[in-house]
Short mmCIF file of C-alpha atoms and ligand atoms in Angstrom, two decimals:
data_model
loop_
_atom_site.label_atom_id
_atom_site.label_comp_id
_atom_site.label_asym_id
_atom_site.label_seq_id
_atom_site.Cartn_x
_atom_site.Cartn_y
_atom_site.Cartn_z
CA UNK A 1 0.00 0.00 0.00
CA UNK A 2 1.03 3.46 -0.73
CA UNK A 3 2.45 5.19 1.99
CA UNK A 4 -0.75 7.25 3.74
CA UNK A 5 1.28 9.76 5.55
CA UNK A 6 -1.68 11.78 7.29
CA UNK A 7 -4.62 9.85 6.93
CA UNK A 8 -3.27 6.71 9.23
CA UNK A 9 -3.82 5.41 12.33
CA UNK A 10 0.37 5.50 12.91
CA UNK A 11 -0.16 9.32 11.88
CA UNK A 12 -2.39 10.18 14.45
CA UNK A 13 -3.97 6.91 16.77
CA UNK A 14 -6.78 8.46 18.37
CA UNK A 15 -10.39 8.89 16.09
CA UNK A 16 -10.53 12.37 14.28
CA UNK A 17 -13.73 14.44 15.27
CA UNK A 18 -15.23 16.57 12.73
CA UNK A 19 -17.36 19.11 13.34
CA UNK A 20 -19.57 20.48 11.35
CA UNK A 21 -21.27 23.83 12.79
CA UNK A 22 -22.25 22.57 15.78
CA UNK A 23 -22.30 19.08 14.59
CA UNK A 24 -19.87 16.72 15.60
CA UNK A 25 -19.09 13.18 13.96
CA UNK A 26 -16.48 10.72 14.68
CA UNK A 27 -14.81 9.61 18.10
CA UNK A 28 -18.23 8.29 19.48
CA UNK A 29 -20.56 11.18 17.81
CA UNK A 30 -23.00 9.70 15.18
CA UNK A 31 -24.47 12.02 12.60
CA UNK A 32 -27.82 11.24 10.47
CA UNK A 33 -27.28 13.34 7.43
CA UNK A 34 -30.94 13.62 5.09
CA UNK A 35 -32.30 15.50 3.03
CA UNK A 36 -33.37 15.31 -0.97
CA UNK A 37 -31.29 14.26 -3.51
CA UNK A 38 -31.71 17.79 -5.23
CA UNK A 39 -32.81 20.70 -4.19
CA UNK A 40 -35.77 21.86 -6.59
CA UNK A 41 -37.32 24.89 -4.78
CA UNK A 42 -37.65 26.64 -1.80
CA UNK A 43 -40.86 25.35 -0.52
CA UNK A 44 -39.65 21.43 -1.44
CA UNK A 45 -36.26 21.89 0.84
CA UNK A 46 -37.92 24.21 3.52
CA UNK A 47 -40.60 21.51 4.02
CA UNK A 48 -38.30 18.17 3.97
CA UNK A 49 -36.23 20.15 6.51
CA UNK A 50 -38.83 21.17 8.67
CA UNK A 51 -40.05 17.31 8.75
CA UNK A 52 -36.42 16.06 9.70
CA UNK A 53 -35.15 18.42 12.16
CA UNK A 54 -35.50 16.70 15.20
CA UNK A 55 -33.98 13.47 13.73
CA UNK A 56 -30.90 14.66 11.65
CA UNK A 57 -28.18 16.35 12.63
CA UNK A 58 -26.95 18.03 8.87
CA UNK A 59 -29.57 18.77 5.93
CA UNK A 60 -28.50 17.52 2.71
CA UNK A 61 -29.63 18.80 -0.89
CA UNK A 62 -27.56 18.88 -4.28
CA UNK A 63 -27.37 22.31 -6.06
CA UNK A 64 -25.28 21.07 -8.96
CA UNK A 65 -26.00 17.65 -9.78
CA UNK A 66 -23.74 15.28 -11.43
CA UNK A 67 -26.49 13.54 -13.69
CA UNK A 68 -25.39 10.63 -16.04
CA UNK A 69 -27.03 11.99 -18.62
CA UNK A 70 -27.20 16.05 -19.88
CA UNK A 71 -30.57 16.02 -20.25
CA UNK A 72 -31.61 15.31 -16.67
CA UNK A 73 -32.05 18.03 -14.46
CA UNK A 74 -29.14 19.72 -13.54
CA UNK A 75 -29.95 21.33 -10.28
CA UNK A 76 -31.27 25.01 -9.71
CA UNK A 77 -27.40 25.62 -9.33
CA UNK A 78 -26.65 29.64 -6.99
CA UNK A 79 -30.56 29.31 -6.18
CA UNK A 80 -30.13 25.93 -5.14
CA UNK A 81 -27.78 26.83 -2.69
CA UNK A 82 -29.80 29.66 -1.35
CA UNK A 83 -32.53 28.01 -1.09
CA UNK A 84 -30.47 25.18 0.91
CA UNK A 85 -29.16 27.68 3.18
CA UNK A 86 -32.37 29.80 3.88
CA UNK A 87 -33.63 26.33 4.63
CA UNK A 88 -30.83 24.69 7.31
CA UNK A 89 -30.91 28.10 9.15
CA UNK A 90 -34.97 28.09 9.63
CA UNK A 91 -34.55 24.65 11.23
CA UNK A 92 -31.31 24.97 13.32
CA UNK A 93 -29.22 22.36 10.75
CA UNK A 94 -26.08 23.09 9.16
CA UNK A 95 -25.81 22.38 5.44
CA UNK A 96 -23.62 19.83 3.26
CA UNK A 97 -23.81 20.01 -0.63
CA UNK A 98 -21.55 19.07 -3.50
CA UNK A 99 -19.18 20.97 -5.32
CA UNK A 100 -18.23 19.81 -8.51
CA UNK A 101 -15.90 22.11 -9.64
CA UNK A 102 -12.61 23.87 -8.78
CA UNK A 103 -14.56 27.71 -9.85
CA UNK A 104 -17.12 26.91 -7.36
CA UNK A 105 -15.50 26.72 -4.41
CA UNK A 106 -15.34 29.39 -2.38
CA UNK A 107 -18.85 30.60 -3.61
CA UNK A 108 -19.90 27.06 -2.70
CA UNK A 109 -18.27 27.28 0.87
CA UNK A 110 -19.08 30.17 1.23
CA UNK A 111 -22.57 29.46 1.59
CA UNK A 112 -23.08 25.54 3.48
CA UNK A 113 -21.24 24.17 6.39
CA UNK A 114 -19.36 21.06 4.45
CA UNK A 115 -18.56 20.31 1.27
CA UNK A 116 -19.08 16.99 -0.53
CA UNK A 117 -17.17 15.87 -3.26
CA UNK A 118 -19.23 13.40 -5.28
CA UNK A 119 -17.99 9.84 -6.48
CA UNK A 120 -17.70 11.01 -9.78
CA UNK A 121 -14.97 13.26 -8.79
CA UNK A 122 -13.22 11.52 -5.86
CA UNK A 123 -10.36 11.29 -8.33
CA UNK A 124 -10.42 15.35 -9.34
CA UNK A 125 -7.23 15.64 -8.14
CA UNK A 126 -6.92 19.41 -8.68
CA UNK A 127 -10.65 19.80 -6.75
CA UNK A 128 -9.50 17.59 -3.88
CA UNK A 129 -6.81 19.96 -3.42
CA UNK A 130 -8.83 23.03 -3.51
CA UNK A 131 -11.01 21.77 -0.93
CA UNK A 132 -7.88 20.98 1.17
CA UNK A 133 -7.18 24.35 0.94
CA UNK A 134 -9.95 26.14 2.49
CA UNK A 135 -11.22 25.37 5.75
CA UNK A 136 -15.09 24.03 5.49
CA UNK A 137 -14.99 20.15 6.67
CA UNK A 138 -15.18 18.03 3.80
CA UNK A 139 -17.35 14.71 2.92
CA UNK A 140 -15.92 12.44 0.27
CA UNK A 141 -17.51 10.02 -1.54
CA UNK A 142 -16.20 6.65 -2.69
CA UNK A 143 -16.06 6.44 -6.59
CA UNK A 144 -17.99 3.58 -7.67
CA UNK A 145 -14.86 1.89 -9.45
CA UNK A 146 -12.32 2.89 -6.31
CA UNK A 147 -10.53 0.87 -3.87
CA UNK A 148 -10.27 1.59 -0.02
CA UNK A 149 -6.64 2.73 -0.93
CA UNK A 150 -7.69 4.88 -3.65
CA UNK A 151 -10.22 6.60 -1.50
CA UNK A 152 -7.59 6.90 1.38
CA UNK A 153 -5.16 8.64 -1.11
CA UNK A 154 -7.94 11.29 -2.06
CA UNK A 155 -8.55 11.71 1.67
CA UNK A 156 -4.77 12.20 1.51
CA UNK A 157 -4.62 14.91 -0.93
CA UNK A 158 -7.23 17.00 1.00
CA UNK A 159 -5.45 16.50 4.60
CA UNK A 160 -2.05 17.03 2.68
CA UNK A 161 -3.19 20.78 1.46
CA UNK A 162 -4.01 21.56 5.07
CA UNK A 163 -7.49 20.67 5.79
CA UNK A 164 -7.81 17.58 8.24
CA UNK A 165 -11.47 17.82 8.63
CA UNK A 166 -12.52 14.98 6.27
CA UNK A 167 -15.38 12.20 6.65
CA UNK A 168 -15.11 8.86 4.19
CA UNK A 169 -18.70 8.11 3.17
CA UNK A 170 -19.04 4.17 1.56
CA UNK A 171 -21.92 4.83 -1.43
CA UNK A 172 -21.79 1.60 -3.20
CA UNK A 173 -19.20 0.22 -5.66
CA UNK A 174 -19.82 -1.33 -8.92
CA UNK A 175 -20.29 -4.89 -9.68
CA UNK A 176 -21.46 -7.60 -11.43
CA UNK A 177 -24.61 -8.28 -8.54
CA UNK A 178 -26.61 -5.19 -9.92
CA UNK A 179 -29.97 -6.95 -11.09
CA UNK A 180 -31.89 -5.84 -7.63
CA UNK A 181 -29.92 -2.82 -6.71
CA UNK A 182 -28.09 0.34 -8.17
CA UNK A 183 -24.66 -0.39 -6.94
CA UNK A 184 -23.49 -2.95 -4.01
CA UNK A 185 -23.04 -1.56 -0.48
CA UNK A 186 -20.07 -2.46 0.65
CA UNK A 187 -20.13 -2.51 4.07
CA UNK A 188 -17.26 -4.39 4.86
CA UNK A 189 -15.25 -0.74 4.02
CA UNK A 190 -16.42 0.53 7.63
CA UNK A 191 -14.38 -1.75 9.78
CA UNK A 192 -11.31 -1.67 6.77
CA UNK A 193 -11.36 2.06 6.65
CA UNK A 194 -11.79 2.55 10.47
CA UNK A 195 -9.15 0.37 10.99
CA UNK A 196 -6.39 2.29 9.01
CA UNK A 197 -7.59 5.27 9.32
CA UNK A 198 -8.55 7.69 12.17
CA UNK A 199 -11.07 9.67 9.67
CA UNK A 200 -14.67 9.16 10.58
CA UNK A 201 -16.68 6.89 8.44
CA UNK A 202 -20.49 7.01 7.65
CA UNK A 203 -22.49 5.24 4.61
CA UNK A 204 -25.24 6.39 2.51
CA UNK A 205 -27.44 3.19 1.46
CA UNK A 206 -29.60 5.62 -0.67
CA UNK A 207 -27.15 5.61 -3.43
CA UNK A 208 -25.24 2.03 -2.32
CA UNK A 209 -29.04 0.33 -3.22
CA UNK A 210 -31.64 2.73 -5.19
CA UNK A 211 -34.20 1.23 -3.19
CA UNK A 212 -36.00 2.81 -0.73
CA UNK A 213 -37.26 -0.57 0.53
CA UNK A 214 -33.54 -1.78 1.34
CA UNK A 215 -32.43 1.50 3.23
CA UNK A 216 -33.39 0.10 6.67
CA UNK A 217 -31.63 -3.27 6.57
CA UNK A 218 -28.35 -1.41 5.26
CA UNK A 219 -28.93 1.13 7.74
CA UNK A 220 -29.35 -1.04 10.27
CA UNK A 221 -26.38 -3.12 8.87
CA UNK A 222 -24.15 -0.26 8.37
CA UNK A 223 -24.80 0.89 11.96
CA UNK A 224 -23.89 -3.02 13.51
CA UNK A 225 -20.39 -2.01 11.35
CA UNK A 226 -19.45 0.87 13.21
CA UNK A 227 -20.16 3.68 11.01
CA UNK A 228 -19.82 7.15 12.27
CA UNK A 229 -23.65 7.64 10.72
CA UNK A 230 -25.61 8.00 7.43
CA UNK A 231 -26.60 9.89 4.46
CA UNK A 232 -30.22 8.84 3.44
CA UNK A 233 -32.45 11.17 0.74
CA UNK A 234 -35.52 11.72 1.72
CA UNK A 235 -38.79 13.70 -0.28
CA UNK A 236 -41.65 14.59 0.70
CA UNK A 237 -43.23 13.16 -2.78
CA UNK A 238 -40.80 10.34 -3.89
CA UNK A 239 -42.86 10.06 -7.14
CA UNK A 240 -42.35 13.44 -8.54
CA UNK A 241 -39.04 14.07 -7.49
CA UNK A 242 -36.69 15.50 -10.06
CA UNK A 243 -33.56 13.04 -9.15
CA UNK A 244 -33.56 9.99 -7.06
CA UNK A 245 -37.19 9.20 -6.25
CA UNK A 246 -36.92 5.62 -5.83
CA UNK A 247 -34.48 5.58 -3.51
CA UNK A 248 -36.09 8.13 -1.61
CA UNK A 249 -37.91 7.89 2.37
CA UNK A 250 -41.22 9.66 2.70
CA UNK A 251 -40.38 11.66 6.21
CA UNK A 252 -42.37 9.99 7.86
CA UNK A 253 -40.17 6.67 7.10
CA UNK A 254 -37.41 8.37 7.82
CA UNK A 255 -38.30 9.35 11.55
CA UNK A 256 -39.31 6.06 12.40
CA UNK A 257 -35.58 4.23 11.27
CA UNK A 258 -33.60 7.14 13.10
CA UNK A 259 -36.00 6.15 16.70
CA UNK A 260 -34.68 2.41 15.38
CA UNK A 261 -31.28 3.59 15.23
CA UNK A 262 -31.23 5.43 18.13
CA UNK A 263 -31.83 2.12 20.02
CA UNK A 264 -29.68 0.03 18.14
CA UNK A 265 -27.19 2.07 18.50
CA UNK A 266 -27.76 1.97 21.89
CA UNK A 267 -27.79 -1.37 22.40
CA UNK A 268 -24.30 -1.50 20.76
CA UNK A 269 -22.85 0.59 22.67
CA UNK A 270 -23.70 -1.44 25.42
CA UNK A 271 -21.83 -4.85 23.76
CA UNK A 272 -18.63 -2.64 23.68
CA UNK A 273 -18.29 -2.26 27.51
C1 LIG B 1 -25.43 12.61 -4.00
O1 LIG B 1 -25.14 12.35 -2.81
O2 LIG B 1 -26.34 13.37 -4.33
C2 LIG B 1 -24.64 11.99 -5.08
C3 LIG B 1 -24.71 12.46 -6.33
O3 LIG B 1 -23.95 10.95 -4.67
P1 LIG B 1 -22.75 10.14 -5.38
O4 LIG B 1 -21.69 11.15 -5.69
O5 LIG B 1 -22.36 9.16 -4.33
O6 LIG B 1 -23.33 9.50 -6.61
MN1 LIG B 2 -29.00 11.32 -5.28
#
């Protein structure tokens, strides 16, 4: 393995804590991270964040979308994030959205309270620098075709520019098992990653399934593995969401896992003593 210089447990032994406003994940603090997939106007994000407040700890929404195709909605883009602001600071929540290019930035930092790089670009090497080089805690993604080292060495190049507030976030890899789901979860990266490194790990099983019906068992699952916490998408009206409806939990859903969570997680934190 490549030499991982920051990122290691031999660099630094003890579990990073990031914090993200008052947010804190890692070292023993879980964070539930929700919110749509995009955001698509104000009264959509105002009202999914309004439903979730009191069971996540960071709203989620994408202003700038990396969509497979060009002709799927793009994201509302500036608006977007306005919108996604206005929204987290009605509510009490910080704010995490992607940034997908090196131009955006500071305007993009600027206005949330982390930034995530998306699996698409966990290889933008110049992007993973300029992220390292401001001071907003970042959330990388796995790409879908990357190996745990590969996603340590990007997590590298953002603590190496001078930023060591980084969570690793499994989404689902590529393989051949992909009749039933959108990518495979692979949860055995949360033990692996925790293990070598001292960055906090969570897992989004939105993206790792495109099921909504299969994001409590991975949940639950990823959880049992020792994540750090999750990213699920949630809408208010799966069906006529712009990006990601199927994979997305009705509110309602949603608050019922987290008061599952809340007691599993509980109950393993018991098994460690
Ligand atoms: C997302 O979280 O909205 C997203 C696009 O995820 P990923 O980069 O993992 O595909
Ligand atoms: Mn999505």
């Amino acid at each position: 393995m490549e030499r991982l210089h920051l990122v290691s447990r031999e660099a630094r032994a003890r579990d990073t804590i990031v914090q993200v406003g008052k947010v804190k994940i890692g070292g023993g603090h879980k964070a539930y991270i929700a919110g749509p997939c995009s955001v698509e106007d104000e009264t959509q994000i105002r009202e999914i964040a309004q439903a979730i407040q009191d069971s996540a700890q960071i709203l989620r929404g994408g202003a700038f979308k990396p969509r497979t195709s060009p002709y799927s909605f793009q994201g509302l883009g500036e608006a977007g994030l306005a919108y996604l602001k206005e929204a987290g600071r009605q509510v009490g929540l910080p704010v995490v959205t992607e940034v997908m290019s090196e131009a955006e930035v500071e305007m993009v930092a600027d206005a949330v309270d982390m930034l995530q790089i998306g699996a698409r670009n966990m290889q933008n090497y110049a992007l993973l620098k300029k992220v390292g080089a401001q001071s907003k805690p970042v959330l990388l993604k796995r790409g879908v075709a990357a190996t745990l080292e590969e996603l340590l060495l990007s997590a590298e190049y953002i603590l190496a520019a001078g930023n060591s507030q980084v969570v690793l976030c499994e989404r689902g890899i590529r393989t051949f098992s992909q009749t039933f789901t959108r990518n495979t979860l692979d949860l055995s990266a949360v033990p692996i990653l925790k293990q070598i490194s001292h960055l906090p790990v969570i897992v989004d099983p939105s993206h790792g399934s495109g099921d909504w019906n299969l994001i409590e068992p991975l949940a639950k699952a990823a959880m049992a593995a020792g994540a750090d916490g999750l990213m699920i998408e949630v809408h208010s009206r799966p069906d006529e969401a712009l990006s990601d409806g199927p994979q997305s939990l009705k509110p309602e859903k949603y608050r019922s896992l987290i008061k599952k969570l809340n007691r599993l997680v509980a109950v393993l934190e018991e098994e460690k003593q």
